[in-house]
Amino acid sequence: MRIGSAVDGRSLSLDPAYSSLLGAEFNAVTTENAMKWRNLEPLPGVYAWPGADQLIEFAERHGQAVYGHTLVWHSDVPTWVSPDWPAERLRTELRDHVTEVVSRYRGRVWAWDVVNEVLDEDGSLRETLFLRKLGRRYIADAFRWAHAADPGARLFINDYGIEGRTRKADALLKLVKELRREGVPVDGVGFQSHIAWDQPPRDLTGNLRRFADVGVSVAITELDVRVELPTTPEKLERQAAVYRQVLRSCLTVPACVSFTVWGFTDARSWIPGYHRGYGAACLFDGNLAPKPAHQALIDELGRHAGTDRASPTTN
Ligand code: XIL
């Protein structure tokens, strides 16, 4: 089972305490931003690889698996990609981007988020530049291009708001079934899992199972549990219970192949910048001291290891 964290590139290069904790606590890593299109190709044809390279080298030195995030995301398109281009130009640029990035890291990235957040809350395909210009086939194309560039990588479709049995989750299940019926190489579904401390998803286990039942892997890809500030010991206990619940669901479903938190320290989390009034979403506090959620995960992993020993045939 891969237990990973998203990694902040600056901290990785500048903060030895951050990197040593990352190396010690996790056996997988995801680039938080370094592999997004805008960062990788700031100008047309000009690639900025060092951030992504650095993380991959770190992971390899520490025996960690690398999860690539993300190839196609409406929210991270370089500014030089023009909405006025003819469709064919956009398609070519997108294809070249996917091909260039996936082939560069061929054999070194075990899984890719090929498309990120392609659905709207109501379950329809999200209105993006890609959908508008290229139609729904851009999704299948992206998977095929990625597969051609690295046939060994596991290819995921990743989204938020699908942890419980929402309309969006229903729509994603339908989309995944359709894509697989058409022979599109979709191997897995990523459940981002950005959760609020007082709103744990309902029936995550059952939901993971119904995806597993269509033959794909599932993964928790971006878990954090944000707390309304100020924190109190009670809130941190409830947060710990949510972390534990999500890990337990993943451990319960054999198709759940990886469990990743979206950053491990409150010092470097995206939450305060994006969710007003919330913070303290991670396993370690701002001084890198473990919080109750960290202990909860250790306990849960220990319990699971105990179960495995008792019945070696499970999983
Ligand atoms: C976020 C990063 O954490 C931020 O640093 C960045 O400014 C914006 O993106 N869903 C995703 C992630 O798939 O890529 C987002 O990451 C968080 C929401």
Tab-separated table of C-alpha atoms and ligand atoms in Angstrom:
chain	number	residue	atom	x	y	z
A	1	MET	CA	0.000	0.000	0.000
A	2	ARG	CA	1.387	3.369	-0.973
A	3	ILE	CA	1.103	6.070	1.664
A	4	GLY	CA	2.040	9.346	0.064
A	5	SER	CA	2.099	13.087	0.426
A	6	ALA	CA	1.947	15.993	-1.974
A	7	VAL	CA	5.242	17.816	-1.952
A	8	ASP	CA	5.930	21.509	-1.964
A	9	GLY	CA	8.988	22.055	-4.156
A	10	ARG	CA	10.359	25.078	-2.300
A	11	SER	CA	10.300	23.328	1.060
A	12	LEU	CA	11.916	20.281	-0.470
A	13	SER	CA	14.899	22.316	-1.624
A	14	LEU	CA	15.125	24.760	1.278
A	15	ASP	CA	13.988	23.012	4.434
A	16	PRO	CA	15.989	19.989	5.600
A	17	ALA	CA	13.532	19.228	8.427
A	18	TYR	CA	10.701	19.082	5.887
A	19	SER	CA	12.577	16.765	3.541
A	20	SER	CA	13.770	14.426	6.215
A	21	LEU	CA	10.244	13.985	7.575
A	22	LEU	CA	8.948	13.425	4.035
A	23	GLY	CA	11.628	10.809	3.427
A	24	ALA	CA	10.946	9.031	6.702
A	25	GLU	CA	7.137	9.015	6.874
A	26	PHE	CA	5.991	8.243	3.337
A	27	ASN	CA	6.656	5.668	0.658
A	28	ALA	CA	5.104	7.706	-2.140
A	29	VAL	CA	5.053	11.323	-3.268
A	30	THR	CA	2.932	13.506	-5.545
A	31	THR	CA	4.127	16.800	-6.980
A	32	GLU	CA	1.805	19.444	-5.605
A	33	ASN	CA	2.478	21.873	-8.446
A	34	ALA	CA	5.746	21.047	-10.196
A	35	MET	CA	4.216	18.815	-12.876
A	36	LYS	CA	1.361	21.108	-13.793
A	37	TRP	CA	1.421	22.439	-17.342
A	38	ARG	CA	1.989	26.098	-16.434
A	39	ASN	CA	5.014	25.258	-14.355
A	40	LEU	CA	6.474	22.751	-16.793
A	41	GLU	CA	6.069	24.825	-19.943
A	42	PRO	CA	6.022	28.509	-18.980
A	43	LEU	CA	6.666	29.545	-22.591
A	44	PRO	CA	5.756	27.618	-25.720
A	45	GLY	CA	8.323	24.884	-26.218
A	46	VAL	CA	10.380	26.064	-23.219
A	47	TYR	CA	10.322	23.412	-20.527
A	48	ALA	CA	11.271	23.935	-16.895
A	49	TRP	CA	12.044	20.443	-15.656
A	50	PRO	CA	14.197	21.014	-12.547
A	51	GLY	CA	11.332	21.100	-10.019
A	52	ALA	CA	9.848	17.818	-11.206
A	53	ASP	CA	13.267	16.215	-11.730
A	54	GLN	CA	14.302	17.140	-8.217
A	55	LEU	CA	11.274	15.482	-6.693
A	56	ILE	CA	11.686	12.324	-8.743
A	57	GLU	CA	15.347	12.077	-7.741
A	58	PHE	CA	14.420	12.595	-4.095
A	59	ALA	CA	11.792	9.869	-4.361
A	60	GLU	CA	14.201	7.451	-5.960
A	61	ARG	CA	16.838	8.062	-3.288
A	62	HIS	CA	14.206	7.327	-0.638
A	63	GLY	CA	12.602	4.334	-2.321
A	64	GLN	CA	9.339	6.226	-2.848
A	65	ALA	CA	6.855	5.799	-5.685
A	66	VAL	CA	5.997	8.914	-7.706
A	67	TYR	CA	2.392	9.810	-8.553
A	68	GLY	CA	2.252	12.317	-11.415
A	69	HIS	CA	-0.198	15.185	-11.066
A	70	THR	CA	-1.641	16.363	-13.445
A	71	LEU	CA	-1.637	16.373	-17.251
A	72	VAL	CA	-4.924	18.036	-18.222
A	73	TRP	CA	-6.550	20.478	-15.821
A	74	HIS	CA	-8.665	23.460	-16.858
A	75	SER	CA	-7.374	25.393	-13.882
A	76	ASP	CA	-3.735	25.159	-14.874
A	77	VAL	CA	-3.348	26.040	-18.527
A	78	PRO	CA	-0.387	28.215	-19.527
A	79	THR	CA	-1.334	31.778	-20.471
A	80	TRP	CA	0.209	31.332	-23.929
A	81	VAL	CA	-2.436	28.728	-24.778
A	82	SER	CA	-4.939	30.906	-26.580
A	83	PRO	CA	-8.709	30.421	-26.544
A	84	ASP	CA	-8.682	31.867	-30.048
A	85	TRP	CA	-6.665	29.081	-31.591
A	86	PRO	CA	-8.393	26.804	-34.036
A	87	ALA	CA	-9.316	23.482	-32.423
A	88	GLU	CA	-6.647	21.580	-34.310
A	89	ARG	CA	-3.883	23.771	-32.897
A	90	LEU	CA	-5.139	23.297	-29.341
A	91	ARG	CA	-5.378	19.556	-29.851
A	92	THR	CA	-1.815	19.387	-31.164
A	93	GLU	CA	-0.439	21.434	-28.272
A	94	LEU	CA	-2.294	19.301	-25.743
A	95	ARG	CA	-1.102	16.099	-27.375
A	96	ASP	CA	2.499	17.318	-27.465
A	97	HIS	CA	2.319	18.360	-23.826
A	98	VAL	CA	0.981	15.013	-22.644
A	99	THR	CA	3.437	13.095	-24.803
A	100	GLU	CA	6.464	15.167	-23.836
A	101	VAL	CA	5.854	14.964	-20.089
A	102	VAL	CA	4.829	11.318	-19.863
A	103	SER	CA	7.673	10.121	-22.077
A	104	ARG	CA	10.263	12.102	-20.166
A	105	TYR	CA	9.325	10.264	-16.963
A	106	ARG	CA	8.526	6.927	-18.563
A	107	GLY	CA	9.138	4.114	-16.104
A	108	ARG	CA	9.687	6.525	-13.193
A	109	VAL	CA	6.108	7.606	-12.490
A	110	TRP	CA	3.868	4.729	-11.468
A	111	ALA	CA	0.581	6.564	-11.998
A	112	TRP	CA	-0.661	9.752	-13.630
A	113	ASP	CA	-3.686	11.913	-13.050
A	114	VAL	CA	-4.389	12.221	-16.749
A	115	VAL	CA	-7.426	14.441	-16.449
A	116	ASN	CA	-8.376	16.400	-13.361
A	117	GLU	CA	-11.826	17.712	-12.415
A	118	VAL	CA	-13.583	17.173	-15.750
A	119	LEU	CA	-17.038	17.062	-14.173
A	120	ASP	CA	-19.279	19.747	-12.760
A	121	GLU	CA	-21.159	19.380	-9.490
A	122	ASP	CA	-24.369	18.456	-11.359
A	123	GLY	CA	-22.578	15.625	-13.135
A	124	SER	CA	-22.322	17.241	-16.548
A	125	LEU	CA	-18.952	17.627	-18.229
A	126	ARG	CA	-17.306	20.789	-16.983
A	127	GLU	CA	-17.375	23.692	-19.456
A	128	THR	CA	-13.686	24.187	-20.112
A	129	LEU	CA	-11.589	25.409	-22.971
A	130	PHE	CA	-10.905	21.778	-23.825
A	131	LEU	CA	-14.550	20.733	-23.893
A	132	ARG	CA	-15.609	23.816	-25.824
A	133	LYS	CA	-12.976	23.477	-28.494
A	134	LEU	CA	-12.310	19.766	-28.689
A	135	GLY	CA	-15.544	18.180	-27.548
A	136	ARG	CA	-15.758	15.312	-25.065
A	137	ARG	CA	-13.252	13.231	-26.946
A	138	TYR	CA	-10.371	15.235	-25.455
A	139	ILE	CA	-10.688	12.985	-22.387
A	140	ALA	CA	-10.269	9.730	-24.302
A	141	ASP	CA	-7.507	11.290	-26.399
A	142	ALA	CA	-5.543	12.359	-23.332
A	143	PHE	CA	-5.649	8.796	-21.949
A	144	ARG	CA	-4.560	7.322	-25.280
A	145	TRP	CA	-1.682	9.778	-25.676
A	146	ALA	CA	-0.501	9.107	-22.120
A	147	HIS	CA	-0.723	5.356	-22.623
A	148	ALA	CA	1.267	5.536	-25.854
A	149	ALA	CA	3.973	7.558	-24.085
A	150	ASP	CA	4.279	5.150	-21.136
A	151	PRO	CA	2.336	1.911	-21.497
A	152	GLY	CA	3.453	0.853	-18.010
A	153	ALA	CA	1.987	3.822	-16.111
A	154	ARG	CA	-1.401	3.479	-14.401
A	155	LEU	CA	-3.725	6.177	-15.702
A	156	PHE	CA	-6.211	7.900	-13.404
A	157	ILE	CA	-9.150	10.250	-13.690
A	158	ASN	CA	-9.160	12.454	-10.605
A	159	ASP	CA	-11.878	14.586	-9.020
A	160	TYR	CA	-13.276	16.099	-5.835
A	161	GLY	CA	-16.759	15.884	-4.385
A	162	ILE	CA	-17.055	12.219	-5.379
A	163	GLU	CA	-16.208	10.658	-2.027
A	164	GLY	CA	-19.828	10.150	-1.043
A	165	ARG	CA	-22.657	9.041	-3.279
A	166	THR	CA	-23.136	12.391	-4.961
A	167	ARG	CA	-24.556	13.148	-8.387
A	168	LYS	CA	-21.044	13.886	-9.467
A	169	ALA	CA	-19.884	10.470	-8.261
A	170	ASP	CA	-22.751	8.795	-10.159
A	171	ALA	CA	-21.815	10.694	-13.306
A	172	LEU	CA	-18.138	9.816	-12.946
A	173	LEU	CA	-18.964	6.150	-12.548
A	174	LYS	CA	-20.992	6.311	-15.743
A	175	LEU	CA	-18.211	8.141	-17.574
A	176	VAL	CA	-15.595	5.620	-16.476
A	177	LYS	CA	-17.790	2.738	-17.628
A	178	GLU	CA	-18.310	4.389	-21.012
A	179	LEU	CA	-14.629	5.104	-21.478
A	180	ARG	CA	-13.666	1.530	-20.637
A	181	ARG	CA	-16.347	0.161	-22.919
A	182	GLU	CA	-14.749	2.221	-25.707
A	183	GLY	CA	-11.353	0.690	-24.884
A	184	VAL	CA	-9.896	3.890	-23.432
A	185	PRO	CA	-7.004	2.989	-21.084
A	186	VAL	CA	-8.471	4.313	-17.821
A	187	ASP	CA	-6.957	2.287	-14.986
A	188	GLY	CA	-8.105	4.153	-11.939
A	189	VAL	CA	-10.186	6.795	-10.247
A	190	GLY	CA	-8.644	9.296	-7.855
A	191	PHE	CA	-10.736	10.621	-4.990
A	192	GLN	CA	-9.186	13.938	-4.009
A	193	SER	CA	-10.888	13.983	-0.604
A	194	HIS	CA	-10.550	17.594	0.501
A	195	ILE	CA	-12.825	17.228	3.475
A	196	ALA	CA	-14.084	19.527	6.236
A	197	TRP	CA	-13.656	18.215	9.789
A	198	ASP	CA	-17.404	18.256	10.474
A	199	GLN	CA	-18.571	16.845	7.126
A	200	PRO	CA	-17.070	13.411	6.600
A	201	PRO	CA	-18.237	11.704	3.411
A	202	ARG	CA	-21.110	9.273	3.755
A	203	ASP	CA	-20.376	5.712	2.748
A	204	LEU	CA	-16.934	6.243	1.251
A	205	THR	CA	-16.275	2.505	1.463
A	206	GLY	CA	-19.413	1.597	-0.485
A	207	ASN	CA	-18.632	4.265	-3.018
A	208	LEU	CA	-15.043	3.067	-3.523
A	209	ARG	CA	-16.438	-0.440	-3.946
A	210	ARG	CA	-18.854	0.447	-6.710
A	211	PHE	CA	-15.981	1.957	-8.686
A	212	ALA	CA	-13.809	-1.083	-7.976
A	213	ASP	CA	-16.669	-3.230	-9.268
A	214	VAL	CA	-16.286	-1.800	-12.762
A	215	GLY	CA	-12.699	-3.038	-12.801
A	216	VAL	CA	-10.671	0.078	-11.996
A	217	SER	CA	-8.275	0.791	-9.160
A	218	VAL	CA	-9.222	3.539	-6.750
A	219	ALA	CA	-6.978	5.881	-4.800
A	220	ILE	CA	-7.265	8.588	-2.200
A	221	THR	CA	-5.194	11.237	-3.941
A	222	GLU	CA	-5.342	14.542	-2.053
A	223	LEU	CA	-6.670	14.004	1.432
A	224	ASP	CA	-6.770	16.849	3.882
A	225	VAL	CA	-9.234	17.555	6.651
A	226	ARG	CA	-9.654	21.261	7.189
A	227	VAL	CA	-10.678	22.623	10.551
A	228	GLU	CA	-12.566	25.822	11.195
A	229	LEU	CA	-10.166	28.108	13.022
A	230	PRO	CA	-9.325	28.462	15.813
A	231	THR	CA	-8.526	24.823	16.450
A	232	THR	CA	-9.399	23.141	19.727
A	233	PRO	CA	-8.287	19.758	21.028
A	234	GLU	CA	-11.822	18.452	20.314
A	235	LYS	CA	-11.695	19.559	16.708
A	236	LEU	CA	-8.301	17.924	16.241
A	237	GLU	CA	-9.709	14.683	17.677
A	238	ARG	CA	-12.610	14.808	15.239
A	239	GLN	CA	-10.172	15.544	12.463
A	240	ALA	CA	-8.159	12.499	13.495
A	241	ALA	CA	-11.302	10.384	13.317
A	242	VAL	CA	-11.963	11.555	9.755
A	243	TYR	CA	-8.402	10.767	8.670
A	244	ARG	CA	-8.762	7.343	10.252
A	245	GLN	CA	-12.100	6.713	8.580
A	246	VAL	CA	-10.745	7.539	5.131
A	247	LEU	CA	-7.695	5.327	5.602
A	248	ARG	CA	-9.874	2.514	6.902
A	249	SER	CA	-12.108	2.714	3.839
A	250	CYS	CA	-9.081	2.508	1.576
A	251	LEU	CA	-7.616	-0.416	3.517
A	252	THR	CA	-10.962	-2.194	3.422
A	253	VAL	CA	-11.275	-2.096	-0.359
A	254	PRO	CA	-8.585	-4.213	-2.044
A	255	ALA	CA	-8.739	-2.096	-5.219
A	256	CYS	CA	-7.628	0.960	-3.214
A	257	VAL	CA	-3.983	1.088	-4.210
A	258	SER	CA	-2.784	4.308	-2.707
A	259	PHE	CA	-3.531	6.811	0.024
A	260	THR	CA	-2.088	10.311	-0.346
A	261	VAL	CA	-2.386	13.382	1.839
A	262	TRP	CA	-2.278	16.837	0.245
A	263	GLY	CA	0.750	18.045	2.139
A	264	PHE	CA	1.770	16.787	5.561
A	265	THR	CA	2.412	19.965	7.505
A	266	ASP	CA	0.138	22.870	8.402
A	267	ALA	CA	3.110	25.113	7.625
A	268	ARG	CA	2.766	24.402	3.905
A	269	SER	CA	-0.881	23.609	3.262
A	270	TRP	CA	-2.942	25.212	0.476
A	271	ILE	CA	-6.048	25.346	2.708
A	272	PRO	CA	-5.691	28.754	4.422
A	273	GLY	CA	-5.150	30.401	1.036
A	274	TYR	CA	-8.202	28.798	-0.572
A	275	HIS	CA	-10.708	28.170	2.238
A	276	ARG	CA	-11.287	31.302	4.286
A	277	GLY	CA	-11.441	30.714	8.021
A	278	TYR	CA	-10.082	27.173	7.760
A	279	GLY	CA	-6.654	25.673	8.303
A	280	ALA	CA	-4.748	23.107	10.357
A	281	ALA	CA	-5.709	20.473	7.787
A	282	CYS	CA	-2.624	18.253	7.906
A	283	LEU	CA	-1.058	15.451	9.953
A	284	PHE	CA	1.744	17.589	11.392
A	285	ASP	CA	1.437	21.091	12.813
A	286	GLY	CA	3.354	24.145	11.648
A	287	ASN	CA	6.392	23.091	13.681
A	288	LEU	CA	6.360	19.582	12.223
A	289	ALA	CA	5.040	18.069	15.445
A	290	PRO	CA	2.633	15.157	14.883
A	291	LYS	CA	-1.068	15.815	15.568
A	292	PRO	CA	-3.676	13.310	16.755
A	293	ALA	CA	-4.475	12.519	13.100
A	294	HIS	CA	-0.952	11.196	12.618
A	295	GLN	CA	-1.312	8.779	15.515
A	296	ALA	CA	-4.727	7.724	14.235
A	297	LEU	CA	-3.216	6.679	10.900
A	298	ILE	CA	-0.374	4.808	12.586
A	299	ASP	CA	-2.919	2.952	14.764
A	300	GLU	CA	-5.075	2.121	11.782
A	301	LEU	CA	-2.144	0.809	9.756
A	302	GLY	CA	-1.073	-1.282	12.735
A	303	ARG	CA	-4.554	-2.759	13.103
A	304	HIS	CA	-4.667	-3.556	9.429
A	305	ALA	CA	-1.226	-5.204	9.492
A	306	GLY	CA	-2.504	-7.322	12.394
A	307	THR	CA	-5.531	-8.371	10.350
A	308	ASP	CA	-3.315	-9.287	7.409
A	309	ARG	CA	-1.134	-11.521	9.521
A	310	ALA	CA	-4.183	-13.305	10.856
A	311	SER	CA	-5.492	-14.058	7.369
A	312	PRO	CA	-2.692	-13.920	4.814
A	313	THR	CA	-5.049	-14.583	1.926
A	314	THR	CA	-6.883	-11.237	2.176
A	315	ASN	CA	-5.651	-8.702	-0.390
B	1	XIL	C1	-3.447	23.267	-5.424
B	1	XIL	C2	-2.098	23.480	-4.761
B	1	XIL	O1	-2.103	22.852	-3.521
B	1	XIL	C3	-1.828	24.962	-4.635
B	1	XIL	O2	-0.519	25.179	-4.133
B	1	XIL	C4	-1.994	25.643	-5.978
B	1	XIL	O3	-1.860	27.034	-5.813
B	1	XIL	C5	-3.342	25.328	-6.601
B	1	XIL	O4	-3.514	23.933	-6.667
B	1	XIL	N1	-7.213	20.022	-6.504
B	1	XIL	C6	-6.091	19.638	-7.199
B	1	XIL	C7	-4.769	20.195	-6.825
B	1	XIL	O5	-6.169	18.743	-8.053
B	1	XIL	O6	-3.901	20.323	-7.920
B	1	XIL	C8	-4.908	21.531	-6.128
B	1	XIL	O7	-3.631	21.902	-5.658
B	1	XIL	C9	-5.899	21.433	-4.989
B	1	XIL	C10	-7.260	21.056	-5.505
